[in-house]
Amino acid sequence: MEPMVDSQLPNWALRSLISANDLDATSARRILDTAETFFEVSRRPIRKVPALRGKTLLNVFFEASTRTRTSFELAGKRLSMDVVNLSGSSSSTTKGETLLDTIKTLEAMQPDLVVIRHAASGAAHYVAKRCRAGVINAGDGTHEHPTQALLDAFTIRRHKRDLAGLKVAICGDILHSRVARSNALLLGKLGARVHFAGPRTLMPLAADQLGAVVHDRIEPALEGADVVMMLRIQRERLSGVFLPTLREYSRTFGLNEKRLALAKRDAIVLHPGPMNRGVEISPEVADGPQSVILDQVEAGVAVRMAVLWLLAGGDSPAVG
Ligand code: CP
C-alpha cells in the first residue's frame, strides 16, 4: 500500500521543513491526511512499503533524542529508504569540524533528505540554505520542532476529530520550548485556541505574538480545556535563576488529578516527552485514562513517514 496520489491535488512543492510557519492549513492537513494512510502500516505484520525505495535519509543528531530520532529512523525504513544515523558525540565535530563542513561532507554522499537536531536555534535553517538535499528540522535549540507539532495535531485530531474551536492549554516552560512555539503556530492555523500558562520567568516576552492567550497561573488555562499539553522543565537549559525550586514549581504548575478536573471531562493530556514525573506531571495523570502520551509516540512514526514521503517527492509519479 502507498498513499493514493490524488490527481486533483497540486504536486507537493515544499522540499524542506524548518518551521511550522512553512505550512499553511492546507499543506498541514495534507500531511495529516497522508499520515492517516501510513498509520496502519506500523500495525501490520510486515511493516514496510516500497514507497521511497532507492532514496537516502541522513539522521544527524547533535542533541540527545529518543522519540524523534527513533521514529525518523523507523519512518525511513518503513518507506524502504536507506537510513544512516549520525550522532554529534560520534561525529568528527568532536575533533573540531564545523557544522558547515560536516554538512558539506554528508551532502557529498548524495542524500535526498537530511534530518537535523542541534542545540543552536537557527541551525536547521542555516543548513537548509547551504544544502541541496531537503532538510527537516528535528528541533533547533529553543526555536522550533515542527514534526512534533504535526504529530500532536495528528493525535488531537484522532481523538477529537477536528481541531477547529478546541481550547488547547500548553503549560510549563514555554520560554525554552520549541514544542510550544511550533504547536502555537500550527494549531492556531488549524483553528484551535491556544492558551499558554507558565511562570513569568519561563514565558517569552512576545508569547502573545504566537497567537496564544497568556496566563501566569495554570488554572485559567485548564478551565474548560479540550486538550492539555504539559511541557518538560528543561533542566539542561535552566541556570538556576528561573525557578526557586522544582518542588515549588510542581506545587504551583504541576498537573495532578485535582487540577486536571478543571478541564473538560473528556479532555486529553499530551506531553512531548521526556517527562519529569512528579515535577510538571503526576504519575497518576501521566498513566491515567486521559493520557494519550503513547499515542503521540505512535503517531510520530506515521507523521514522519508522511513528511518524508512528501518532501522526497513521493507524490510525484516518477517516484515509488
Ligand atoms: N519529543 C521529543 O522531541 O522527544 P526526544 O527528545 O526524545 O526526541
Short mmCIF file of C-alpha atoms and ligand atoms in Angstrom, two decimals:
data_model
loop_
_atom_site.label_atom_id
_atom_site.label_comp_id
_atom_site.label_asym_id
_atom_site.label_seq_id
_atom_site.Cartn_x
_atom_site.Cartn_y
_atom_site.Cartn_z
CA MET A 1 0.00 0.00 0.00
CA GLU A 2 1.12 3.51 -0.81
CA PRO A 3 -0.93 6.67 -0.40
CA MET A 4 -3.14 7.23 -3.41
CA VAL A 5 -1.81 10.20 -5.34
CA ASP A 6 -4.90 12.34 -5.80
CA SER A 7 -4.61 13.86 -9.27
CA GLN A 8 -6.75 16.77 -8.04
CA LEU A 9 -4.06 17.79 -5.56
CA PRO A 10 -1.21 20.01 -6.74
CA ASN A 11 2.26 18.46 -6.61
CA TRP A 12 3.87 18.99 -3.21
CA ALA A 13 6.24 21.97 -3.53
CA LEU A 14 7.98 22.14 -0.12
CA ARG A 15 11.38 20.41 -0.07
CA SER A 16 12.46 21.37 3.49
CA LEU A 17 10.53 21.76 6.74
CA ILE A 18 12.17 24.14 9.18
CA SER A 19 9.24 25.87 10.86
CA ALA A 20 5.53 25.28 11.38
CA ASN A 21 5.21 28.57 9.54
CA ASP A 22 6.44 26.83 6.37
CA LEU A 23 2.99 25.20 6.30
CA ASP A 24 -0.40 26.72 5.66
CA ALA A 25 -3.57 24.99 6.86
CA THR A 26 -3.98 23.15 3.55
CA SER A 27 -0.47 21.71 3.46
CA ALA A 28 -0.61 20.81 7.17
CA ARG A 29 -3.89 18.94 6.61
CA ARG A 30 -2.34 17.19 3.64
CA ILE A 31 0.49 15.90 5.83
CA LEU A 32 -2.03 14.73 8.45
CA ASP A 33 -4.22 13.05 5.82
CA THR A 34 -1.17 11.33 4.32
CA ALA A 35 -0.13 10.19 7.81
CA GLU A 36 -3.56 8.58 8.23
CA THR A 37 -2.85 6.40 5.21
CA PHE A 38 0.54 5.37 6.63
CA PHE A 39 -0.69 4.82 10.19
CA GLU A 40 -1.83 1.26 9.64
CA VAL A 41 1.49 0.23 8.07
CA SER A 42 3.06 0.17 11.53
CA ARG A 43 0.36 -2.21 12.78
CA ARG A 44 0.86 -4.80 10.05
CA PRO A 45 2.89 -8.00 10.44
CA ILE A 46 5.23 -6.71 7.69
CA ARG A 47 5.79 -3.04 8.49
CA LYS A 48 7.30 -1.88 5.21
CA VAL A 49 6.16 -0.35 1.92
CA PRO A 50 8.34 0.34 -1.13
CA ALA A 51 7.26 3.99 -1.40
CA LEU A 52 10.75 5.56 -1.20
CA ARG A 53 12.96 2.68 -2.32
CA GLY A 54 16.31 4.00 -3.53
CA LYS A 55 16.07 7.26 -1.57
CA THR A 56 18.56 8.08 1.19
CA LEU A 57 17.86 9.66 4.58
CA LEU A 58 20.56 11.04 6.88
CA ASN A 59 19.56 11.47 10.53
CA VAL A 60 22.05 13.89 12.10
CA PHE A 61 21.50 14.42 15.82
CA PHE A 62 23.80 16.78 17.73
CA GLU A 63 21.47 16.64 20.77
CA ALA A 64 20.04 13.70 22.67
CA SER A 65 16.79 12.18 21.44
CA THR A 66 14.80 9.02 21.96
CA ARG A 67 11.45 9.61 20.24
CA THR A 68 12.37 11.84 17.30
CA ARG A 69 15.47 10.03 16.21
CA THR A 70 13.98 6.56 16.53
CA SER A 71 10.76 7.49 14.78
CA PHE A 72 12.54 9.17 11.87
CA GLU A 73 14.71 6.08 11.50
CA LEU A 74 11.69 3.76 11.60
CA ALA A 75 9.72 6.05 9.29
CA GLY A 76 12.50 5.98 6.70
CA LYS A 77 12.96 2.22 6.98
CA ARG A 78 9.21 1.56 6.75
CA LEU A 79 9.25 3.53 3.49
CA SER A 80 12.22 1.39 2.28
CA MET A 81 14.70 4.29 2.38
CA ASP A 82 18.39 3.77 3.08
CA VAL A 83 18.78 5.36 6.51
CA VAL A 84 22.06 6.46 8.08
CA ASN A 85 22.26 7.82 11.64
CA LEU A 86 24.98 10.13 12.87
CA SER A 87 25.17 11.49 16.39
CA GLY A 88 27.17 14.53 17.42
CA SER A 89 29.16 12.60 20.01
CA SER A 90 30.39 10.09 17.42
CA SER A 91 30.94 12.59 14.60
CA SER A 92 34.08 14.48 13.64
CA THR A 93 32.61 17.66 15.17
CA THR A 94 34.21 16.34 18.36
CA LYS A 95 37.57 16.84 16.54
CA GLY A 96 36.72 20.44 15.67
CA GLU A 97 34.95 20.06 12.32
CA THR A 98 32.42 22.84 11.74
CA LEU A 99 28.72 22.24 11.19
CA LEU A 100 29.07 23.52 7.62
CA ASP A 101 31.98 21.18 6.84
CA THR A 102 30.07 18.28 8.37
CA ILE A 103 27.02 19.03 6.25
CA LYS A 104 29.04 19.53 3.05
CA THR A 105 30.75 16.20 3.74
CA LEU A 106 27.45 14.41 4.23
CA GLU A 107 25.96 16.11 1.20
CA ALA A 108 28.73 14.71 -0.98
CA MET A 109 27.24 11.28 -0.25
CA GLN A 110 24.07 12.34 -2.12
CA PRO A 111 21.31 12.09 0.49
CA ASP A 112 17.80 13.02 -0.54
CA LEU A 113 16.81 14.26 2.91
CA VAL A 114 18.74 15.36 6.00
CA VAL A 115 17.03 15.37 9.39
CA ILE A 116 18.91 17.56 11.84
CA ARG A 117 18.67 18.25 15.56
CA HIS A 118 21.01 20.85 17.01
CA ALA A 119 21.29 22.89 20.21
CA ALA A 120 21.60 26.16 18.28
CA SER A 121 18.39 27.96 17.33
CA GLY A 122 18.57 28.54 13.58
CA ALA A 123 20.89 25.60 12.84
CA ALA A 124 18.36 23.81 10.61
CA HIS A 125 17.71 26.98 8.62
CA TYR A 126 21.47 27.54 8.27
CA VAL A 127 21.93 24.02 6.93
CA ALA A 128 18.93 24.21 4.58
CA LYS A 129 20.35 27.35 2.97
CA ARG A 130 23.63 25.58 2.22
CA CYS A 131 22.50 22.08 1.29
CA ARG A 132 20.99 20.71 -1.92
CA ALA A 133 19.14 17.97 -0.06
CA GLY A 134 15.83 18.66 1.66
CA VAL A 135 16.29 19.46 5.36
CA ILE A 136 13.89 18.62 8.18
CA ASN A 137 14.23 20.42 11.49
CA ALA A 138 14.08 17.84 14.28
CA GLY A 139 14.49 20.53 16.94
CA ASP A 140 16.82 23.52 16.92
CA GLY A 141 17.60 24.99 20.33
CA THR A 142 14.60 26.84 21.73
CA HIS A 143 13.28 27.69 18.27
CA GLU A 144 11.09 25.02 16.61
CA HIS A 145 10.20 21.34 16.32
CA PRO A 146 7.65 21.27 13.51
CA THR A 147 7.20 17.49 13.20
CA GLN A 148 6.39 17.34 16.93
CA ALA A 149 3.61 19.86 16.37
CA LEU A 150 2.36 17.81 13.41
CA LEU A 151 2.25 14.60 15.43
CA ASP A 152 0.50 16.45 18.26
CA ALA A 153 -2.08 17.79 15.79
CA PHE A 154 -2.50 14.26 14.37
CA THR A 155 -3.04 12.82 17.87
CA ILE A 156 -5.56 15.53 18.78
CA ARG A 157 -7.41 15.07 15.51
CA ARG A 158 -7.68 11.31 16.06
CA HIS A 159 -9.24 11.85 19.50
CA LYS A 160 -11.31 14.98 18.81
CA ARG A 161 -11.99 14.63 15.03
CA ASP A 162 -11.28 18.30 14.31
CA LEU A 163 -9.06 20.96 15.85
CA ALA A 164 -11.29 23.88 14.98
CA GLY A 165 -12.58 25.63 18.10
CA LEU A 166 -10.72 23.42 20.59
CA LYS A 167 -9.17 25.03 23.66
CA VAL A 168 -5.59 23.78 23.94
CA ALA A 169 -3.70 24.60 27.15
CA ILE A 170 0.09 24.42 26.76
CA CYS A 171 1.62 24.62 30.22
CA GLY A 172 5.06 24.89 31.74
CA ASP A 173 8.45 26.05 30.50
CA ILE A 174 7.25 27.95 27.43
CA LEU A 175 10.43 30.04 27.25
CA HIS A 176 12.71 27.13 26.35
CA SER A 177 10.15 25.09 24.44
CA ARG A 178 10.48 24.65 20.69
CA VAL A 179 7.47 22.36 21.01
CA ALA A 180 5.29 25.17 22.41
CA ARG A 181 6.35 27.55 19.66
CA SER A 182 5.70 25.10 16.80
CA ASN A 183 2.40 24.00 18.34
CA ALA A 184 1.13 27.54 18.84
CA LEU A 185 1.85 28.31 15.20
CA LEU A 186 0.45 25.08 13.77
CA LEU A 187 -2.59 24.52 15.99
CA GLY A 188 -3.60 28.15 15.51
CA LYS A 189 -3.57 27.67 11.71
CA LEU A 190 -5.80 24.62 12.18
CA GLY A 191 -8.36 26.64 14.14
CA ALA A 192 -7.53 25.75 17.76
CA ARG A 193 -7.47 28.38 20.52
CA VAL A 194 -4.07 28.07 22.19
CA HIS A 195 -3.52 29.17 25.81
CA PHE A 196 -0.04 29.31 27.34
CA ALA A 197 0.42 29.01 31.11
CA GLY A 198 3.70 29.23 32.98
CA PRO A 199 5.70 31.24 35.49
CA ARG A 200 6.55 34.72 34.20
CA THR A 201 10.23 33.80 34.28
CA LEU A 202 9.54 30.94 31.85
CA MET A 203 7.29 32.91 29.46
CA PRO A 204 8.84 34.63 26.41
CA LEU A 205 8.17 38.37 26.26
CA ALA A 206 6.44 38.10 22.89
CA ALA A 207 4.43 34.95 23.69
CA ASP A 208 1.17 36.56 22.59
CA GLN A 209 2.67 37.18 19.13
CA LEU A 210 2.44 33.42 18.60
CA GLY A 211 -1.33 33.82 18.74
CA ALA A 212 -1.69 32.37 22.24
CA VAL A 213 -3.60 33.74 25.21
CA VAL A 214 -1.02 34.04 28.01
CA HIS A 215 -1.61 33.20 31.71
CA ASP A 216 0.79 33.31 34.65
CA ARG A 217 -1.30 30.74 36.55
CA ILE A 218 -2.19 27.29 35.26
CA GLU A 219 -5.82 27.22 36.46
CA PRO A 220 -7.34 29.65 33.92
CA ALA A 221 -5.62 27.82 31.08
CA LEU A 222 -7.01 24.47 32.27
CA GLU A 223 -10.58 25.66 32.81
CA GLY A 224 -12.75 24.14 30.06
CA ALA A 225 -9.74 22.92 28.07
CA ASP A 226 -10.24 20.16 25.49
CA VAL A 227 -6.53 19.41 25.31
CA VAL A 228 -3.84 19.84 27.98
CA MET A 229 -0.23 19.71 26.84
CA MET A 230 2.34 19.66 29.62
CA LEU A 231 5.93 20.66 28.87
CA ARG A 232 9.10 19.37 30.39
CA ILE A 233 11.06 21.60 32.69
CA GLN A 234 14.26 21.80 30.64
CA ARG A 235 16.75 21.39 33.45
CA GLU A 236 19.63 21.42 30.95
CA ARG A 237 18.64 24.92 29.80
CA LEU A 238 17.84 26.33 33.28
CA SER A 239 20.69 28.07 35.01
CA GLY A 240 19.04 28.10 38.43
CA VAL A 241 17.73 31.64 38.06
CA PHE A 242 14.33 30.85 36.56
CA LEU A 243 12.71 28.94 39.42
CA PRO A 244 13.08 28.94 43.20
CA THR A 245 12.83 25.13 43.48
CA LEU A 246 11.33 22.28 41.43
CA ARG A 247 9.15 21.42 44.45
CA GLU A 248 7.66 24.91 44.43
CA TYR A 249 7.17 24.70 40.66
CA SER A 250 5.40 21.36 40.95
CA ARG A 251 3.12 22.71 43.68
CA THR A 252 2.01 25.72 41.60
CA PHE A 253 2.23 24.44 37.99
CA GLY A 254 2.28 20.65 38.13
CA LEU A 255 -0.65 18.80 36.55
CA ASN A 256 -2.30 16.48 39.06
CA GLU A 257 -5.74 14.86 39.07
CA LYS A 258 -7.30 17.74 41.01
CA ARG A 259 -6.09 20.35 38.54
CA LEU A 260 -7.00 18.20 35.54
CA ALA A 261 -10.61 18.20 36.82
CA LEU A 262 -10.74 21.89 35.78
CA ALA A 263 -10.55 20.82 32.14
CA LYS A 264 -13.44 19.21 30.27
CA ARG A 265 -14.34 15.72 31.45
CA ASP A 266 -13.19 14.27 28.12
CA ALA A 267 -10.03 16.37 27.89
CA ILE A 268 -6.92 14.58 26.69
CA VAL A 269 -3.43 15.03 28.16
CA LEU A 270 -0.35 15.26 25.96
CA HIS A 271 3.33 15.53 26.78
CA PRO A 272 6.07 15.56 24.11
CA GLY A 273 8.43 13.72 26.44
CA PRO A 274 10.72 13.04 28.06
CA MET A 275 8.66 13.59 31.22
CA ASN A 276 9.84 14.70 34.62
CA ARG A 277 7.35 12.62 36.58
CA GLY A 278 6.33 14.34 39.79
CA VAL A 279 7.50 17.75 38.52
CA GLU A 280 5.31 19.01 35.64
CA ILE A 281 3.00 15.97 35.64
CA SER A 282 1.98 13.48 38.32
CA PRO A 283 2.37 9.76 37.58
CA GLU A 284 -1.40 9.31 38.10
CA VAL A 285 -2.14 11.73 35.25
CA ALA A 286 0.70 10.54 33.01
CA ASP A 287 -0.56 6.96 33.24
CA GLY A 288 -4.25 7.81 33.66
CA PRO A 289 -7.21 7.30 31.33
CA GLN A 290 -6.99 10.79 29.81
CA SER A 291 -3.32 10.46 28.87
CA VAL A 292 -2.57 10.00 25.15
CA ILE A 293 1.19 10.29 25.56
CA LEU A 294 1.97 6.92 24.00
CA ASP A 295 -0.49 7.65 21.18
CA GLN A 296 1.73 10.66 20.41
CA VAL A 297 4.72 8.36 20.12
CA GLU A 298 2.89 6.01 17.74
CA ALA A 299 1.66 8.99 15.71
CA GLY A 300 5.25 10.19 15.38
CA VAL A 301 6.17 7.35 13.03
CA ALA A 302 3.17 7.84 10.72
CA VAL A 303 3.54 11.62 10.62
CA ARG A 304 7.25 11.40 9.88
CA MET A 305 6.55 8.84 7.15
CA ALA A 306 4.16 11.36 5.62
CA VAL A 307 6.69 14.21 5.88
CA LEU A 308 9.48 12.09 4.37
CA TRP A 309 7.22 10.85 1.59
CA LEU A 310 6.01 14.30 0.58
CA LEU A 311 9.38 16.05 0.91
CA ALA A 312 11.18 13.31 -1.03
CA GLY A 313 8.71 13.71 -3.89
CA GLY A 314 6.69 10.60 -3.14
CA ASP A 315 3.58 12.16 -4.62
CA SER A 316 5.39 12.56 -7.92
CA PRO A 317 4.56 9.82 -10.45
CA ALA A 318 8.32 9.48 -11.03
CA VAL A 319 8.87 8.09 -7.51
CA GLY A 320 7.76 4.79 -5.99
N1 CP B 1 9.59 14.96 21.84
C1 CP B 1 10.90 14.82 21.59
O1 CP B 1 11.48 15.59 20.82
O2 CP B 1 11.50 13.79 22.25
P1 CP B 1 13.01 13.33 22.06
O3 CP B 1 13.87 14.41 22.64
O4 CP B 1 13.12 12.02 22.81
O5 CP B 1 13.24 13.18 20.59
#
